[in-house]
Coordinates of C-alpha atoms in Angstrom, one line a residue:
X1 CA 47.0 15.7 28.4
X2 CA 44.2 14.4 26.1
X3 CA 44.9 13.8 22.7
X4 CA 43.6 14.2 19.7
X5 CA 42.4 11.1 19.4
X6 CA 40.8 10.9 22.6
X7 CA 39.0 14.2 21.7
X8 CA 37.4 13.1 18.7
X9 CA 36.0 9.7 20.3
X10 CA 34.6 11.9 22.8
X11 CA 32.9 14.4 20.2
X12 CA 32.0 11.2 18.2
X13 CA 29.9 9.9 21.4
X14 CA 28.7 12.8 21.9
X15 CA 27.1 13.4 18.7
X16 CA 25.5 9.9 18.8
X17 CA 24.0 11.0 22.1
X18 CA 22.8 14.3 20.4
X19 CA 21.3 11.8 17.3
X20 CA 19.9 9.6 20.1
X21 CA 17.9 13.0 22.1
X22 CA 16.7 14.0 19.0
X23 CA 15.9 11.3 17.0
X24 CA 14.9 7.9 18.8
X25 CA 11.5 9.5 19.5
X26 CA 10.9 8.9 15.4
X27 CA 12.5 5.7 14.6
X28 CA 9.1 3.9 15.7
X29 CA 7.8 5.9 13.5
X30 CA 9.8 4.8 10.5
X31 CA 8.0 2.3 8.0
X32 CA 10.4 0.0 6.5
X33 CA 8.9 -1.8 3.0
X34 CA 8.9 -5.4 2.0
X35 CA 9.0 -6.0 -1.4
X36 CA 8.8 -9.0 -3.5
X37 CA 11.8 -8.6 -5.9
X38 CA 12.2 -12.1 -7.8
X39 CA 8.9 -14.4 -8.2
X40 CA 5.1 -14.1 -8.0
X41 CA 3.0 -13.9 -5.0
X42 CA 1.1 -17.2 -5.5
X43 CA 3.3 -19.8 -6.6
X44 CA 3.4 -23.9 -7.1
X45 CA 5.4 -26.1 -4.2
X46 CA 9.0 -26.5 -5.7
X47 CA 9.4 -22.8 -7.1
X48 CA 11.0 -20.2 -5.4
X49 CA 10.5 -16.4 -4.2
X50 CA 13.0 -13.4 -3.2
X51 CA 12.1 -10.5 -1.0
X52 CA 13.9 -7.7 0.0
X53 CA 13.8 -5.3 3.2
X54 CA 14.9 -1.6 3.1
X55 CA 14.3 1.4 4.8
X56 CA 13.7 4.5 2.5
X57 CA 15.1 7.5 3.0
X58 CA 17.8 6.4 4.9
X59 CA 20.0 4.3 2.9
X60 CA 23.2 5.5 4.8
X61 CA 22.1 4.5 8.1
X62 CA 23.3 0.6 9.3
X63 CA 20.5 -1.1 9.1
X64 CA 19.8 -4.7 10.0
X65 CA 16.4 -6.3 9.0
X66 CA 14.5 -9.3 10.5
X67 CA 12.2 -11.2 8.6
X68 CA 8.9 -12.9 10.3
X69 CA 5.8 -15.1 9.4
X70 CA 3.1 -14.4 11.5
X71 CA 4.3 -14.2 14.8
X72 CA 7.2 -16.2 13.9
X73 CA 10.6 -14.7 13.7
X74 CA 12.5 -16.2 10.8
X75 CA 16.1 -14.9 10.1
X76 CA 18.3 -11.3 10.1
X77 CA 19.7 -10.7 6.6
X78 CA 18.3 -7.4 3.6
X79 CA 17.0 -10.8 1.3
X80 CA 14.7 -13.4 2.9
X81 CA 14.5 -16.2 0.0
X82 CA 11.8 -19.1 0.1
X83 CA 13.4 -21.5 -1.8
X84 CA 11.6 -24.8 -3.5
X85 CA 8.9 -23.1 -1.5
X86 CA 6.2 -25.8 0.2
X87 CA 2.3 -25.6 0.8
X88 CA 2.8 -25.0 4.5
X89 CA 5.0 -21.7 4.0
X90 CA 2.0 -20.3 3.0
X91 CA 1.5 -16.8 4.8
X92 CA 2.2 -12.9 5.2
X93 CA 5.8 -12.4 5.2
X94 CA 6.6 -8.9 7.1
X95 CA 10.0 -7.4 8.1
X96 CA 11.5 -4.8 10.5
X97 CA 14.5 -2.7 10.7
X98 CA 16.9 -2.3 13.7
X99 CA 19.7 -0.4 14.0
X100 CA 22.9 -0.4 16.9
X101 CA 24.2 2.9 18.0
X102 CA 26.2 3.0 21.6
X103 CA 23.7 3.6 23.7
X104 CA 21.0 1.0 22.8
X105 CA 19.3 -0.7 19.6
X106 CA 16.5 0.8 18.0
X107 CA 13.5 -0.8 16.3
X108 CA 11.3 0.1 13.4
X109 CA 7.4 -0.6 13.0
X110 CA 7.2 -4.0 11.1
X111 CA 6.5 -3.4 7.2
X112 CA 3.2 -4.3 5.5
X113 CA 2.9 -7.8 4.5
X114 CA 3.6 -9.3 1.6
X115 CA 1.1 -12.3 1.2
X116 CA 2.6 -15.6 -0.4
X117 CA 0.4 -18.7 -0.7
X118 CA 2.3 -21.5 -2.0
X119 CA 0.2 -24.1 -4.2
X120 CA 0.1 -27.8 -4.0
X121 CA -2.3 -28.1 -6.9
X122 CA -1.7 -28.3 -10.8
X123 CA -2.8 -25.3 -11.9
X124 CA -2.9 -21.8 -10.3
X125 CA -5.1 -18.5 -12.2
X126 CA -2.7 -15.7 -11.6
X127 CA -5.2 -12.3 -10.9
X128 CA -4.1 -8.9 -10.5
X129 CA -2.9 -8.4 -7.0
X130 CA -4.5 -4.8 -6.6
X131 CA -8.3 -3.9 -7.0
X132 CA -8.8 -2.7 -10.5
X133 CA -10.5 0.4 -12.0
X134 CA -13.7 0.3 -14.6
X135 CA -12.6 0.8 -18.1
X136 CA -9.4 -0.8 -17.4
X137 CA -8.3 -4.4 -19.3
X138 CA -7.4 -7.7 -17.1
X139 CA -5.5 -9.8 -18.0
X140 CA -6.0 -13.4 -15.7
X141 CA -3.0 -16.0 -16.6
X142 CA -3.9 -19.5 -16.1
X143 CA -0.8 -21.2 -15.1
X144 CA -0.3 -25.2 -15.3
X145 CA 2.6 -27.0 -13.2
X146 CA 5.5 -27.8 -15.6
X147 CA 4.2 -25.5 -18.6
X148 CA 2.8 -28.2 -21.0
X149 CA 1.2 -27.1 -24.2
X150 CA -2.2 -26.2 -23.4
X151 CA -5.0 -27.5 -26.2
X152 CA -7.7 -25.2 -24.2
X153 CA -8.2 -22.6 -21.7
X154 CA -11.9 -21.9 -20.1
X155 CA -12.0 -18.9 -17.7
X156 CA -15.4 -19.0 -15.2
X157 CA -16.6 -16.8 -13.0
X158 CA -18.7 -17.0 -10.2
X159 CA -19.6 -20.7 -11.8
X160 CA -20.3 -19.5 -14.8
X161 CA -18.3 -20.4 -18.3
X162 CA -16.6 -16.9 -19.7
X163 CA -13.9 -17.4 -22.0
X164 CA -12.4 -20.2 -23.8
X165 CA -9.4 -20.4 -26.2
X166 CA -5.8 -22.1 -26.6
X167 CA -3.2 -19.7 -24.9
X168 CA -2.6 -19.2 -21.1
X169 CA -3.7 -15.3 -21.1
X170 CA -7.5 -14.5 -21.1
X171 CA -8.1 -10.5 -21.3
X172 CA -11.3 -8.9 -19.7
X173 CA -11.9 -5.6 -21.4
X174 CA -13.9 -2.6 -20.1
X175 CA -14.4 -4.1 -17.3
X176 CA -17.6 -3.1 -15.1
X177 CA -18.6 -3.8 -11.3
X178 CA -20.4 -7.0 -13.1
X179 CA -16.8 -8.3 -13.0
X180 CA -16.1 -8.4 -9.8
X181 CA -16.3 -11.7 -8.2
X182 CA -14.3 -15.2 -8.1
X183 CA -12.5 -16.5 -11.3
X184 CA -10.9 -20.0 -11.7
X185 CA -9.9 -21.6 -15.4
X186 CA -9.8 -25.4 -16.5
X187 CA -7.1 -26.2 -18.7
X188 CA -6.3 -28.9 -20.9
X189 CA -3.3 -31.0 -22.9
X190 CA -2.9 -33.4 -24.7
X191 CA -0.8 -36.5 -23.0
X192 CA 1.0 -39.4 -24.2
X193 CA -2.5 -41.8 -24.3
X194 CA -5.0 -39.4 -23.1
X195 CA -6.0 -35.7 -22.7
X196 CA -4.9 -34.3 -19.0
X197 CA -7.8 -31.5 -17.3
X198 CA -6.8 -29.6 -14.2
X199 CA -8.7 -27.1 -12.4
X200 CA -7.5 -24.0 -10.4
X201 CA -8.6 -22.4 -7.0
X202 CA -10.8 -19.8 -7.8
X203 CA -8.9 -16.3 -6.9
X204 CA -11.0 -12.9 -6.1
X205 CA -11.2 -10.5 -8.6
X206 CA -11.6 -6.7 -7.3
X207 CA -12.9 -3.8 -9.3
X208 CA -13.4 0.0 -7.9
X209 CA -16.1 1.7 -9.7
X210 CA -15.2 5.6 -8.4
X211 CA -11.9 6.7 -9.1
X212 CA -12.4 9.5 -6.0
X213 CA -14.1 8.1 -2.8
X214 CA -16.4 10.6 -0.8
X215 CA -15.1 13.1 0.8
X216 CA -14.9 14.1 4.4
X217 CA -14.2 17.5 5.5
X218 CA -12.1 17.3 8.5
X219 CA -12.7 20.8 10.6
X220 CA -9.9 21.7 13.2
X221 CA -10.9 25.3 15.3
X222 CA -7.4 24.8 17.3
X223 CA -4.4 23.7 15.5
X224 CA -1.6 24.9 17.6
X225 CA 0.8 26.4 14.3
X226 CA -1.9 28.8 12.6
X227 CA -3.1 31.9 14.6
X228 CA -6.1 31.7 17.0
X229 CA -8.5 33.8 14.9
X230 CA -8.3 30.9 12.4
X231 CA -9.1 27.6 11.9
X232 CA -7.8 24.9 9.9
X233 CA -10.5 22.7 7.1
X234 CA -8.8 19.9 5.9
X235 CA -10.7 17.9 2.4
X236 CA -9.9 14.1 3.2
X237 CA -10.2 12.1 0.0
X238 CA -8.6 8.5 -1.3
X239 CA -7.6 8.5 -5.4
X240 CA -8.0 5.0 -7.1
X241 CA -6.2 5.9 -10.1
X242 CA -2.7 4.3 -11.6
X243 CA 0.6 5.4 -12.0
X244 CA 0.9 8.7 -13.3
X245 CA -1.4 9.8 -10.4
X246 CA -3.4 12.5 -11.8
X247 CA -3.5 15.5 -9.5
X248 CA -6.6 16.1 -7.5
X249 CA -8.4 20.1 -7.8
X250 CA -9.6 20.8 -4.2
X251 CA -12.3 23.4 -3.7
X252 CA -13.1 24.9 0.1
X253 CA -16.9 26.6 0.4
X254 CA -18.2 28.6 3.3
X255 CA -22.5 29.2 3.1
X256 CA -22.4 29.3 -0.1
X257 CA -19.5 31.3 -1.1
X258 CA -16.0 29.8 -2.9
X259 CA -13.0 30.4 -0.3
X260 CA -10.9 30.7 -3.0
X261 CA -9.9 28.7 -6.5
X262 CA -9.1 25.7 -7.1
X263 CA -6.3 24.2 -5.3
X264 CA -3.7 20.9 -5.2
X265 CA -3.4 21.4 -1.3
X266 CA -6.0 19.6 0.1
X267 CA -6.3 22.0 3.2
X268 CA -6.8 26.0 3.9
X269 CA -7.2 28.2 7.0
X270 CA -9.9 30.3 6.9
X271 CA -10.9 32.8 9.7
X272 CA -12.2 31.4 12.7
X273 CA -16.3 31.7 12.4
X274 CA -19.4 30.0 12.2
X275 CA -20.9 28.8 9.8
X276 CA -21.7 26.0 6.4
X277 CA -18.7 24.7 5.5
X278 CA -18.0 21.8 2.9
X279 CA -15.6 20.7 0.3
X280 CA -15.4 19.2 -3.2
X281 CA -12.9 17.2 -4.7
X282 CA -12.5 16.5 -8.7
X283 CA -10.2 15.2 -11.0
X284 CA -9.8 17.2 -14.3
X285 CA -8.2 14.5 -16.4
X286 CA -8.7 11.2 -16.1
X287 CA -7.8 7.4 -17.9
X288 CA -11.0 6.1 -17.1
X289 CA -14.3 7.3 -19.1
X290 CA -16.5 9.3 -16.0
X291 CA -15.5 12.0 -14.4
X292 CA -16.1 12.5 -10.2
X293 CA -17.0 15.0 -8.6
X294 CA -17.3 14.2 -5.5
X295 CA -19.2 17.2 -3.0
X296 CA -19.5 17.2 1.1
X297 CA -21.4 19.2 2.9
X298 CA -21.5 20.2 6.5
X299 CA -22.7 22.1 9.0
X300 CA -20.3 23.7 11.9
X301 CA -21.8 26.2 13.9
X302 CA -18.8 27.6 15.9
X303 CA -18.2 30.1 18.8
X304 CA -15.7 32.0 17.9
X305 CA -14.7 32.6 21.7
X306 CA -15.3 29.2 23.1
X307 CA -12.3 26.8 22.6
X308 CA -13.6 23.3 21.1
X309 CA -11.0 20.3 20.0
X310 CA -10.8 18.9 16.1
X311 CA -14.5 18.0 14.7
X312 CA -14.9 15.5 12.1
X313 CA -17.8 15.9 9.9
X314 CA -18.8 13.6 6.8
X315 CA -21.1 13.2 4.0

């Protein structure tokens, strides 16, 4: 006779085989995130960085993580830690999730990078990592090896002299699309006999001038989960803005005519029919000083009784 034992390993296997059916489909599908959790992303030789691995979502679940370097698998642990870091560990640090259930191991997609360049040099200009927004302030750090006290600071750009003045920070305010280009700083100290001068690598400086990009109106006559006398329009916009995100208005227009008010979803069925169809996108509020408004228009002449695949249309 079985016993009770026995009958829960078996409903314990079989329940893993259930997960297995329904699930291993997805877990390619999964996107694990590296992060940089101790440390900057552009460092000297000698100092150290920590990055972490995890899986959102699914902080229950046994994960293992590998970390790699290119192609180059390094270890299996949650931390990967480049310690008294050197000029040749230089590179884009990625990691993956795997997981062991009875019937196999699964794999996740490998994260997005995290880029580390490890510097050699004396001095290193720390820029923002992410593009920056017009109207915003930068603030550029000009970092020397072993923190002396600096006499002078001079911030270029693009070879030209911008900024000079004792302290390590130099803020950029209002910035424009002028200021986008290559920054590097020369700083100075005073030594025991003599004054020291060391220059930095010149680091790219980003900067978005529309807070919306243009839209595209994405037009889908066939989507298999709304009815066939309707088709699905779809507003396809990217928001530069920071954290709070503000929300995004979307408006749907058919030869003229509004298809209803404003909206935060950025798609709508409307009945199946030919005609102009475009979209507009806005942004009520915003931290920056302009406004977008950013309009497409398009042109889909459809047969209502002739079955066509997802159309694409942009500005």
């Amino acid at each position: 006779m079985i016993n009770d034992y026995l009958l829960f390993q078996l409903f314990q296997h079989y329940l893993n085989w259930l997960s297995y059916k329904v699930f291993s489909k997805y877990i390619s599908l999964w996107l694990p995130v590296a992060e940089l959790v101790k440390g900057l992303p552009w460092i000297f030789s000698g100092e150290s960085v920590h990055l972490k691995c995890s899986v959102p979502g699914n902080v229950s679940a046994e994960w293992r993580y590998r970390w790699f370097r290119g192609g180059e698998q390094l270890q299996e642990s949650e931390y990967f830690v480049l310690w008294k870091a050197r000029p040749q560990q230089s590179g884009k640090y990625y990691c993956q999730g795997l997981r062991t259930t009875w019937i196999n191991t699964q794999h996740t997609l490998h994260s997005l990078p995290i880029e580390i360049e490890v510097d050699g040099g004396w001095a290193i200009l720390q820029a923002p990592p992410l593009p920056m927004l017009v109207g915003e302030t930068m603030t550029l750090t000009c970092r020397v090896r072993n923190n002396p006290k600096l006499t002078e600071v001079i911030l270029y750009k693009d070879g030209v002299e911008l900024q000079i003045q004792r302290g390590p920070e130099l803020r950029v305010t209002n910035l424009t699309l002028q200021h986008h280009g290559s920054y590097w700083c020369r700083a100075s100290w005073d030594g025991r006999r003599e004054t020291n001068s060391v220059i930095s690598v010149a680091a790219p400086v980003s900067i978005i001038g529309e807070v919306l990009t243009e839209p595209m109106l994405e037009i889908v006559p066939n989507d298999p989960l709304i009815h066939k006398d309707r088709m699905l329009l779809v507003c396809h916009v990217q928001l530069n803005a920071r954290q709070p995100v503000p929300h995004i208005h979307y408006y749907f227009y058919q030869d003229g005519l509004s298809l209803g008010p404003a909206s935060s979803q950025d798609k709508v069925t409307v009945l199946r029919d030919s005609g102009q169809y475009w979209c507009k996108a806005s942004v009520p509020t915003l931290v920056v000083n302009e406004t977008m408004n950013c309009i497409c228009t398009v042109d889909c002449k459809l047969n209502p009784n002739k079955s066509s695949q997802s159309q694409t249309f942009t500005c």
